[in-house]
């Protein structure tokens, strides 16, 4: 079930590997490592987090899990046009960029501190991503220029009051790019029936729903908690496409 609660920020640290706070604002840098099948590190992403801010500047477990899924689906993401909604610290989108995707990182246009942090994280990781303010349910010129093949969002199903605006935005982006898909990770909280209702309302359907810990490497899964699921959502008129969890 869905409810408006989140785990503590500390549970979002992938490796428990963060630097000492750089200043009184409680800014830290965490490092998230992605490995090959043999367990050998391939690359890492550095995340700037701020525990003094509200939810927008933490790396939550849903983000870590979605980033791992992107990594495991590397051939699918390489060269794709990817838009991350509610990107926050942007870990999944940055992994997609590392894999060669053309990535647009978005967050609420009114949250300038989050958008500024996204720019800093891109610079820190030497990644060239498009960054834009995108407020769900608001139709300005920027959203009409997006043509994503894959939309991603980690823990965007959080505040019930925002669900309708989120799904309207997702539906618009899927309609603007036929054959595209929305991939999201979320805590299974109260509000499940509302999600199902809104998916029907906006002409969407879920084509894959899996327990997120089923594909997480054991050493990473052991450091996370919560009932987290991953869903792939498409327009209801789109044919079902089979995907695998293989790398």
PDB file of C-alpha atoms in Angstrom:
ATOM      1  CA  UNK A   1       0.000   0.000   0.000  1.00  0.00           C
ATOM      2  CA  UNK A   2       1.045   3.669  -0.467  1.00  0.00           C
ATOM      3  CA  UNK A   3       1.291   6.318   2.220  1.00  0.00           C
ATOM      4  CA  UNK A   4       3.096   9.608   2.717  1.00  0.00           C
ATOM      5  CA  UNK A   5       6.092   8.348   4.620  1.00  0.00           C
ATOM      6  CA  UNK A   6       9.652   7.772   3.514  1.00  0.00           C
ATOM      7  CA  UNK A   7      12.593   5.937   5.043  1.00  0.00           C
ATOM      8  CA  UNK A   8      15.353   7.893   6.710  1.00  0.00           C
ATOM      9  CA  UNK A   9      17.844   9.607   4.368  1.00  0.00           C
ATOM     10  CA  UNK A  10      20.623   7.332   5.572  1.00  0.00           C
ATOM     11  CA  UNK A  11      18.931   4.286   4.072  1.00  0.00           C
ATOM     12  CA  UNK A  12      19.402   5.873   0.657  1.00  0.00           C
ATOM     13  CA  UNK A  13      23.211   5.715   0.790  1.00  0.00           C
ATOM     14  CA  UNK A  14      24.267   2.919  -1.483  1.00  0.00           C
ATOM     15  CA  UNK A  15      27.662   2.081  -0.033  1.00  0.00           C
ATOM     16  CA  UNK A  16      27.524   3.931   3.247  1.00  0.00           C
ATOM     17  CA  UNK A  17      30.291   5.917   1.561  1.00  0.00           C
ATOM     18  CA  UNK A  18      29.879   9.643   2.064  1.00  0.00           C
ATOM     19  CA  UNK A  19      32.348  12.412   2.716  1.00  0.00           C
ATOM     20  CA  UNK A  20      32.270  14.561   5.830  1.00  0.00           C
ATOM     21  CA  UNK A  21      29.896  17.543   5.582  1.00  0.00           C
ATOM     22  CA  UNK A  22      31.632  20.244   3.581  1.00  0.00           C
ATOM     23  CA  UNK A  23      29.934  23.112   5.443  1.00  0.00           C
ATOM     24  CA  UNK A  24      27.230  23.816   8.031  1.00  0.00           C
ATOM     25  CA  UNK A  25      24.512  23.311   5.419  1.00  0.00           C
ATOM     26  CA  UNK A  26      25.081  19.529   5.810  1.00  0.00           C
ATOM     27  CA  UNK A  27      26.237  18.982   2.250  1.00  0.00           C
ATOM     28  CA  UNK A  28      27.756  15.551   1.584  1.00  0.00           C
ATOM     29  CA  UNK A  29      28.980  13.637  -1.458  1.00  0.00           C
ATOM     30  CA  UNK A  30      27.988   9.974  -1.768  1.00  0.00           C
ATOM     31  CA  UNK A  31      29.462   7.570  -4.306  1.00  0.00           C
ATOM     32  CA  UNK A  32      27.380   4.939  -6.099  1.00  0.00           C
ATOM     33  CA  UNK A  33      29.247   2.116  -7.823  1.00  0.00           C
ATOM     34  CA  UNK A  34      28.003  -0.013 -10.724  1.00  0.00           C
ATOM     35  CA  UNK A  35      29.610  -3.388 -11.349  1.00  0.00           C
ATOM     36  CA  UNK A  36      29.840  -5.969 -14.113  1.00  0.00           C
ATOM     37  CA  UNK A  37      28.671  -9.581 -13.805  1.00  0.00           C
ATOM     38  CA  UNK A  38      31.906 -10.538 -12.093  1.00  0.00           C
ATOM     39  CA  UNK A  39      31.468  -7.871  -9.430  1.00  0.00           C
ATOM     40  CA  UNK A  40      34.168  -5.608 -10.871  1.00  0.00           C
ATOM     41  CA  UNK A  41      33.415  -1.861 -10.644  1.00  0.00           C
ATOM     42  CA  UNK A  42      32.780  -0.299 -14.064  1.00  0.00           C
ATOM     43  CA  UNK A  43      32.038   3.285 -13.033  1.00  0.00           C
ATOM     44  CA  UNK A  44      30.698   5.312 -10.140  1.00  0.00           C
ATOM     45  CA  UNK A  45      28.419   8.322  -9.873  1.00  0.00           C
ATOM     46  CA  UNK A  46      29.041  11.018  -7.263  1.00  0.00           C
ATOM     47  CA  UNK A  47      25.940  12.567  -5.697  1.00  0.00           C
ATOM     48  CA  UNK A  48      25.741  15.901  -3.905  1.00  0.00           C
ATOM     49  CA  UNK A  49      23.197  15.629  -1.099  1.00  0.00           C
ATOM     50  CA  UNK A  50      22.002  18.060   1.538  1.00  0.00           C
ATOM     51  CA  UNK A  51      20.353  16.688   4.667  1.00  0.00           C
ATOM     52  CA  UNK A  52      19.232  20.166   5.723  1.00  0.00           C
ATOM     53  CA  UNK A  53      16.906  20.434   2.732  1.00  0.00           C
ATOM     54  CA  UNK A  54      13.566  18.744   2.208  1.00  0.00           C
ATOM     55  CA  UNK A  55      13.118  15.582   0.164  1.00  0.00           C
ATOM     56  CA  UNK A  56      14.521  16.915  -3.100  1.00  0.00           C
ATOM     57  CA  UNK A  57      18.210  16.585  -2.226  1.00  0.00           C
ATOM     58  CA  UNK A  58      18.473  13.031  -0.862  1.00  0.00           C
ATOM     59  CA  UNK A  59      19.277   9.837  -2.741  1.00  0.00           C
ATOM     60  CA  UNK A  60      16.331   7.688  -1.672  1.00  0.00           C
ATOM     61  CA  UNK A  61      16.222   3.874  -2.018  1.00  0.00           C
ATOM     62  CA  UNK A  62      13.827   4.096  -4.990  1.00  0.00           C
ATOM     63  CA  UNK A  63      16.443   6.129  -6.853  1.00  0.00           C
ATOM     64  CA  UNK A  64      19.190   3.611  -6.113  1.00  0.00           C
ATOM     65  CA  UNK A  65      16.998   0.747  -7.314  1.00  0.00           C
ATOM     66  CA  UNK A  66      15.910   2.517 -10.514  1.00  0.00           C
ATOM     67  CA  UNK A  67      19.537   3.413 -11.248  1.00  0.00           C
ATOM     68  CA  UNK A  68      20.497  -0.254 -10.901  1.00  0.00           C
ATOM     69  CA  UNK A  69      17.686  -1.237 -13.266  1.00  0.00           C
ATOM     70  CA  UNK A  70      18.922   1.286 -15.837  1.00  0.00           C
ATOM     71  CA  UNK A  71      22.409  -0.205 -15.506  1.00  0.00           C
ATOM     72  CA  UNK A  72      21.125  -3.754 -15.947  1.00  0.00           C
ATOM     73  CA  UNK A  73      19.143  -2.644 -19.008  1.00  0.00           C
ATOM     74  CA  UNK A  74      22.194  -0.924 -20.487  1.00  0.00           C
ATOM     75  CA  UNK A  75      21.619  -1.969 -24.115  1.00  0.00           C
ATOM     76  CA  UNK A  76      18.055  -0.654 -23.913  1.00  0.00           C
ATOM     77  CA  UNK A  77      19.151   2.752 -22.639  1.00  0.00           C
ATOM     78  CA  UNK A  78      22.214   3.275 -24.840  1.00  0.00           C
ATOM     79  CA  UNK A  79      21.271   5.918 -27.411  1.00  0.00           C
ATOM     80  CA  UNK A  80      17.718   6.337 -26.066  1.00  0.00           C
ATOM     81  CA  UNK A  81      16.076   9.714 -25.485  1.00  0.00           C
ATOM     82  CA  UNK A  82      15.492   9.646 -21.743  1.00  0.00           C
ATOM     83  CA  UNK A  83      13.506  12.096 -19.626  1.00  0.00           C
ATOM     84  CA  UNK A  84      13.675  11.812 -15.842  1.00  0.00           C
ATOM     85  CA  UNK A  85      10.692  13.273 -13.991  1.00  0.00           C
ATOM     86  CA  UNK A  86      11.137  14.587 -10.466  1.00  0.00           C
ATOM     87  CA  UNK A  87      14.832  13.936 -10.921  1.00  0.00           C
ATOM     88  CA  UNK A  88      15.947  15.329  -7.566  1.00  0.00           C
ATOM     89  CA  UNK A  89      19.562  14.154  -7.209  1.00  0.00           C
ATOM     90  CA  UNK A  90      19.197  12.468 -10.632  1.00  0.00           C
ATOM     91  CA  UNK A  91      21.047   9.194 -10.030  1.00  0.00           C
ATOM     92  CA  UNK A  92      19.016   7.073 -12.537  1.00  0.00           C
ATOM     93  CA  UNK A  93      19.267   9.738 -15.239  1.00  0.00           C
ATOM     94  CA  UNK A  94      23.004  10.126 -14.759  1.00  0.00           C
ATOM     95  CA  UNK A  95      23.501   6.370 -15.093  1.00  0.00           C
ATOM     96  CA  UNK A  96      21.528   6.521 -18.346  1.00  0.00           C
ATOM     97  CA  UNK A  97      23.800   9.347 -19.522  1.00  0.00           C
ATOM     98  CA  UNK A  98      26.859   7.250 -18.666  1.00  0.00           C
ATOM     99  CA  UNK A  99      25.418   4.527 -20.891  1.00  0.00           C
ATOM    100  CA  UNK A 100      25.147   6.907 -23.839  1.00  0.00           C
ATOM    101  CA  UNK A 101      21.523   8.015 -23.559  1.00  0.00           C
ATOM    102  CA  UNK A 102      20.436  11.528 -24.496  1.00  0.00           C
ATOM    103  CA  UNK A 103      19.141  12.620 -21.101  1.00  0.00           C
ATOM    104  CA  UNK A 104      16.886  15.457 -19.972  1.00  0.00           C
ATOM    105  CA  UNK A 105      16.717  15.864 -16.191  1.00  0.00           C
ATOM    106  CA  UNK A 106      13.616  17.652 -14.913  1.00  0.00           C
ATOM    107  CA  UNK A 107      12.217  18.766 -11.590  1.00  0.00           C
ATOM    108  CA  UNK A 108       9.600  21.244 -10.434  1.00  0.00           C
ATOM    109  CA  UNK A 109      10.296  24.588 -12.116  1.00  0.00           C
ATOM    110  CA  UNK A 110       9.730  26.338  -8.782  1.00  0.00           C
ATOM    111  CA  UNK A 111      12.422  24.362  -6.968  1.00  0.00           C
ATOM    112  CA  UNK A 112      15.441  26.317  -8.104  1.00  0.00           C
ATOM    113  CA  UNK A 113      17.702  24.851  -5.412  1.00  0.00           C
ATOM    114  CA  UNK A 114      17.051  21.352  -6.747  1.00  0.00           C
ATOM    115  CA  UNK A 115      17.672  22.373 -10.359  1.00  0.00           C
ATOM    116  CA  UNK A 116      20.893  24.103  -9.302  1.00  0.00           C
ATOM    117  CA  UNK A 117      21.993  20.939  -7.513  1.00  0.00           C
ATOM    118  CA  UNK A 118      21.303  18.873 -10.640  1.00  0.00           C
ATOM    119  CA  UNK A 119      23.623  21.159 -12.612  1.00  0.00           C
ATOM    120  CA  UNK A 120      26.347  20.773  -9.995  1.00  0.00           C
ATOM    121  CA  UNK A 121      26.013  16.969 -10.020  1.00  0.00           C
ATOM    122  CA  UNK A 122      26.249  16.857 -13.820  1.00  0.00           C
ATOM    123  CA  UNK A 123      29.408  18.973 -13.685  1.00  0.00           C
ATOM    124  CA  UNK A 124      30.854  16.822 -10.889  1.00  0.00           C
ATOM    125  CA  UNK A 125      30.406  13.692 -13.026  1.00  0.00           C
ATOM    126  CA  UNK A 126      31.445  15.348 -16.317  1.00  0.00           C
ATOM    127  CA  UNK A 127      28.105  14.485 -17.889  1.00  0.00           C
ATOM    128  CA  UNK A 128      26.294  16.629 -20.431  1.00  0.00           C
ATOM    129  CA  UNK A 129      22.549  16.492 -19.742  1.00  0.00           C
ATOM    130  CA  UNK A 130      19.757  18.876 -20.601  1.00  0.00           C
ATOM    131  CA  UNK A 131      18.284  20.343 -17.391  1.00  0.00           C
ATOM    132  CA  UNK A 132      14.867  21.970 -17.292  1.00  0.00           C
ATOM    133  CA  UNK A 133      12.107  22.916 -14.927  1.00  0.00           C
ATOM    134  CA  UNK A 134       8.991  20.847 -15.556  1.00  0.00           C
ATOM    135  CA  UNK A 135       6.030  21.186 -13.221  1.00  0.00           C
ATOM    136  CA  UNK A 136       3.593  18.298 -13.570  1.00  0.00           C
ATOM    137  CA  UNK A 137       0.264  19.339 -15.027  1.00  0.00           C
ATOM    138  CA  UNK A 138       1.611  22.647 -16.335  1.00  0.00           C
ATOM    139  CA  UNK A 139       1.791  22.949 -20.123  1.00  0.00           C
ATOM    140  CA  UNK A 140       4.513  25.344 -21.173  1.00  0.00           C
ATOM    141  CA  UNK A 141       6.598  25.367 -24.340  1.00  0.00           C
ATOM    142  CA  UNK A 142       9.385  23.200 -22.914  1.00  0.00           C
ATOM    143  CA  UNK A 143       7.268  20.071 -22.538  1.00  0.00           C
ATOM    144  CA  UNK A 144       6.162  20.218 -26.185  1.00  0.00           C
ATOM    145  CA  UNK A 145       9.766  19.870 -27.320  1.00  0.00           C
ATOM    146  CA  UNK A 146      10.364  16.610 -25.459  1.00  0.00           C
ATOM    147  CA  UNK A 147      10.252  13.367 -27.440  1.00  0.00           C
ATOM    148  CA  UNK A 148      11.387  10.688 -24.979  1.00  0.00           C
ATOM    149  CA  UNK A 149      11.651   7.034 -25.868  1.00  0.00           C
ATOM    150  CA  UNK A 150      11.984   6.238 -22.155  1.00  0.00           C
ATOM    151  CA  UNK A 151      10.581   8.240 -19.238  1.00  0.00           C
ATOM    152  CA  UNK A 152      11.907   7.410 -15.774  1.00  0.00           C
ATOM    153  CA  UNK A 153      10.902   8.522 -12.289  1.00  0.00           C
ATOM    154  CA  UNK A 154      12.016   7.331  -8.852  1.00  0.00           C
ATOM    155  CA  UNK A 155       9.547   7.672  -5.954  1.00  0.00           C
ATOM    156  CA  UNK A 156       7.417  10.132  -7.891  1.00  0.00           C
ATOM    157  CA  UNK A 157       4.312   8.337  -6.583  1.00  0.00           C
ATOM    158  CA  UNK A 158       4.693   9.945  -3.190  1.00  0.00           C
ATOM    159  CA  UNK A 159       2.135  12.672  -2.553  1.00  0.00           C
ATOM    160  CA  UNK A 160      -1.399  11.583  -3.427  1.00  0.00           C
ATOM    161  CA  UNK A 161      -2.362  15.148  -4.310  1.00  0.00           C
ATOM    162  CA  UNK A 162       0.228  15.162  -7.122  1.00  0.00           C
ATOM    163  CA  UNK A 163      -0.737  11.829  -8.720  1.00  0.00           C
ATOM    164  CA  UNK A 164      -3.255  13.283 -11.185  1.00  0.00           C
ATOM    165  CA  UNK A 165      -0.817  15.921 -12.448  1.00  0.00           C
ATOM    166  CA  UNK A 166       1.932  13.295 -12.724  1.00  0.00           C
ATOM    167  CA  UNK A 167      -0.150  10.879 -14.778  1.00  0.00           C
ATOM    168  CA  UNK A 168      -1.453  13.641 -17.030  1.00  0.00           C
ATOM    169  CA  UNK A 169       2.159  14.626 -17.746  1.00  0.00           C
ATOM    170  CA  UNK A 170       3.230  11.024 -18.318  1.00  0.00           C
ATOM    171  CA  UNK A 171       0.286  10.418 -20.656  1.00  0.00           C
ATOM    172  CA  UNK A 172       1.138  13.527 -22.675  1.00  0.00           C
ATOM    173  CA  UNK A 173       4.795  12.531 -23.044  1.00  0.00           C
ATOM    174  CA  UNK A 174       3.878   8.968 -24.045  1.00  0.00           C
ATOM    175  CA  UNK A 175       1.439  10.293 -26.633  1.00  0.00           C
ATOM    176  CA  UNK A 176       4.074  12.640 -28.040  1.00  0.00           C
ATOM    177  CA  UNK A 177       6.442   9.740 -28.666  1.00  0.00           C
ATOM    178  CA  UNK A 178       4.666   6.572 -29.845  1.00  0.00           C
ATOM    179  CA  UNK A 179       6.179   3.373 -28.486  1.00  0.00           C
ATOM    180  CA  UNK A 180       7.690   5.073 -25.450  1.00  0.00           C
ATOM    181  CA  UNK A 181       7.525   3.714 -21.896  1.00  0.00           C
ATOM    182  CA  UNK A 182       7.410   5.122 -18.357  1.00  0.00           C
ATOM    183  CA  UNK A 183       9.542   3.220 -15.828  1.00  0.00           C
ATOM    184  CA  UNK A 184       9.122   4.036 -12.156  1.00  0.00           C
ATOM    185  CA  UNK A 185      10.109   2.648  -8.773  1.00  0.00           C
ATOM    186  CA  UNK A 186       7.863   3.320  -5.802  1.00  0.00           C
ATOM    187  CA  UNK A 187       7.203   2.312  -2.210  1.00  0.00           C
ATOM    188  CA  UNK A 188       4.082   0.174  -2.065  1.00  0.00           C
ATOM    189  CA  UNK A 189       2.004   2.470   0.146  1.00  0.00           C
ATOM    190  CA  UNK A 190      -1.653   3.398   0.647  1.00  0.00           C
ATOM    191  CA  UNK A 191      -3.177   4.939  -2.463  1.00  0.00           C
ATOM    192  CA  UNK A 192      -2.815   1.897  -4.731  1.00  0.00           C
ATOM    193  CA  UNK A 193      -6.453   2.088  -5.823  1.00  0.00           C
ATOM    194  CA  UNK A 194      -6.034   5.785  -6.649  1.00  0.00           C
ATOM    195  CA  UNK A 195      -3.101   4.915  -8.889  1.00  0.00           C
ATOM    196  CA  UNK A 196      -5.111   2.240 -10.674  1.00  0.00           C
ATOM    197  CA  UNK A 197      -8.029   4.662 -11.130  1.00  0.00           C
ATOM    198  CA  UNK A 198      -5.794   7.411 -12.556  1.00  0.00           C
ATOM    199  CA  UNK A 199      -4.041   5.022 -14.914  1.00  0.00           C
ATOM    200  CA  UNK A 200      -7.429   4.116 -16.382  1.00  0.00           C
ATOM    201  CA  UNK A 201      -8.446   7.792 -16.461  1.00  0.00           C
ATOM    202  CA  UNK A 202      -5.354   8.764 -18.455  1.00  0.00           C
ATOM    203  CA  UNK A 203      -5.407   5.731 -20.764  1.00  0.00           C
ATOM    204  CA  UNK A 204      -2.371   3.966 -19.284  1.00  0.00           C
ATOM    205  CA  UNK A 205      -1.601   0.370 -18.448  1.00  0.00           C
ATOM    206  CA  UNK A 206       1.127  -1.448 -16.554  1.00  0.00           C
ATOM    207  CA  UNK A 207       3.001  -4.017 -18.643  1.00  0.00           C
ATOM    208  CA  UNK A 208       5.567  -5.040 -16.027  1.00  0.00           C
ATOM    209  CA  UNK A 209       5.436  -5.041 -12.232  1.00  0.00           C
ATOM    210  CA  UNK A 210       8.259  -6.621 -10.254  1.00  0.00           C
ATOM    211  CA  UNK A 211       9.606  -6.664  -6.722  1.00  0.00           C
ATOM    212  CA  UNK A 212      12.587  -4.349  -6.982  1.00  0.00           C
ATOM    213  CA  UNK A 213      14.761  -6.487  -4.735  1.00  0.00           C
ATOM    214  CA  UNK A 214      14.399  -9.411  -7.150  1.00  0.00           C
ATOM    215  CA  UNK A 215      17.011  -7.900  -9.482  1.00  0.00           C
ATOM    216  CA  UNK A 216      19.159  -5.989  -7.003  1.00  0.00           C
ATOM    217  CA  UNK A 217      22.650  -7.377  -6.264  1.00  0.00           C
ATOM    218  CA  UNK A 218      22.584  -8.856  -2.775  1.00  0.00           C
ATOM    219  CA  UNK A 219      25.250  -6.528  -1.403  1.00  0.00           C
ATOM    220  CA  UNK A 220      23.208  -3.507  -2.435  1.00  0.00           C
ATOM    221  CA  UNK A 221      19.819  -4.926  -1.448  1.00  0.00           C
ATOM    222  CA  UNK A 222      21.079  -5.635   2.069  1.00  0.00           C
ATOM    223  CA  UNK A 223      21.625  -1.902   2.639  1.00  0.00           C
ATOM    224  CA  UNK A 224      18.109  -0.890   1.588  1.00  0.00           C
ATOM    225  CA  UNK A 225      14.686  -1.423   3.103  1.00  0.00           C
ATOM    226  CA  UNK A 226      11.038  -1.026   2.229  1.00  0.00           C
ATOM    227  CA  UNK A 227       8.423  -2.672   0.029  1.00  0.00           C
ATOM    228  CA  UNK A 228       9.581  -1.204  -3.283  1.00  0.00           C
ATOM    229  CA  UNK A 229       8.253  -2.167  -6.690  1.00  0.00           C
ATOM    230  CA  UNK A 230       9.227  -1.315 -10.244  1.00  0.00           C
ATOM    231  CA  UNK A 231       6.583  -0.746 -12.887  1.00  0.00           C
ATOM    232  CA  UNK A 232       6.726  -0.193 -16.632  1.00  0.00           C
ATOM    233  CA  UNK A 233       3.738   1.768 -17.914  1.00  0.00           C
ATOM    234  CA  UNK A 234       2.630   2.465 -21.493  1.00  0.00           C
ATOM    235  CA  UNK A 235      -0.385   3.901 -23.271  1.00  0.00           C
ATOM    236  CA  UNK A 236      -3.285   1.481 -23.190  1.00  0.00           C
ATOM    237  CA  UNK A 237      -3.302   1.330 -26.995  1.00  0.00           C
ATOM    238  CA  UNK A 238       0.361   0.253 -27.154  1.00  0.00           C
ATOM    239  CA  UNK A 239       1.149  -3.457 -27.673  1.00  0.00           C
ATOM    240  CA  UNK A 240       2.812  -5.269 -24.798  1.00  0.00           C
ATOM    241  CA  UNK A 241       6.575  -5.523 -25.249  1.00  0.00           C
ATOM    242  CA  UNK A 242       8.456  -8.224 -23.412  1.00  0.00           C
ATOM    243  CA  UNK A 243      11.625  -7.099 -21.629  1.00  0.00           C
ATOM    244  CA  UNK A 244      14.142  -9.064 -19.617  1.00  0.00           C
ATOM    245  CA  UNK A 245      16.173  -8.231 -16.545  1.00  0.00           C
ATOM    246  CA  UNK A 246      19.320  -9.524 -18.175  1.00  0.00           C
ATOM    247  CA  UNK A 247      22.289  -7.246 -18.740  1.00  0.00           C
TER     248      UNK A 247
END
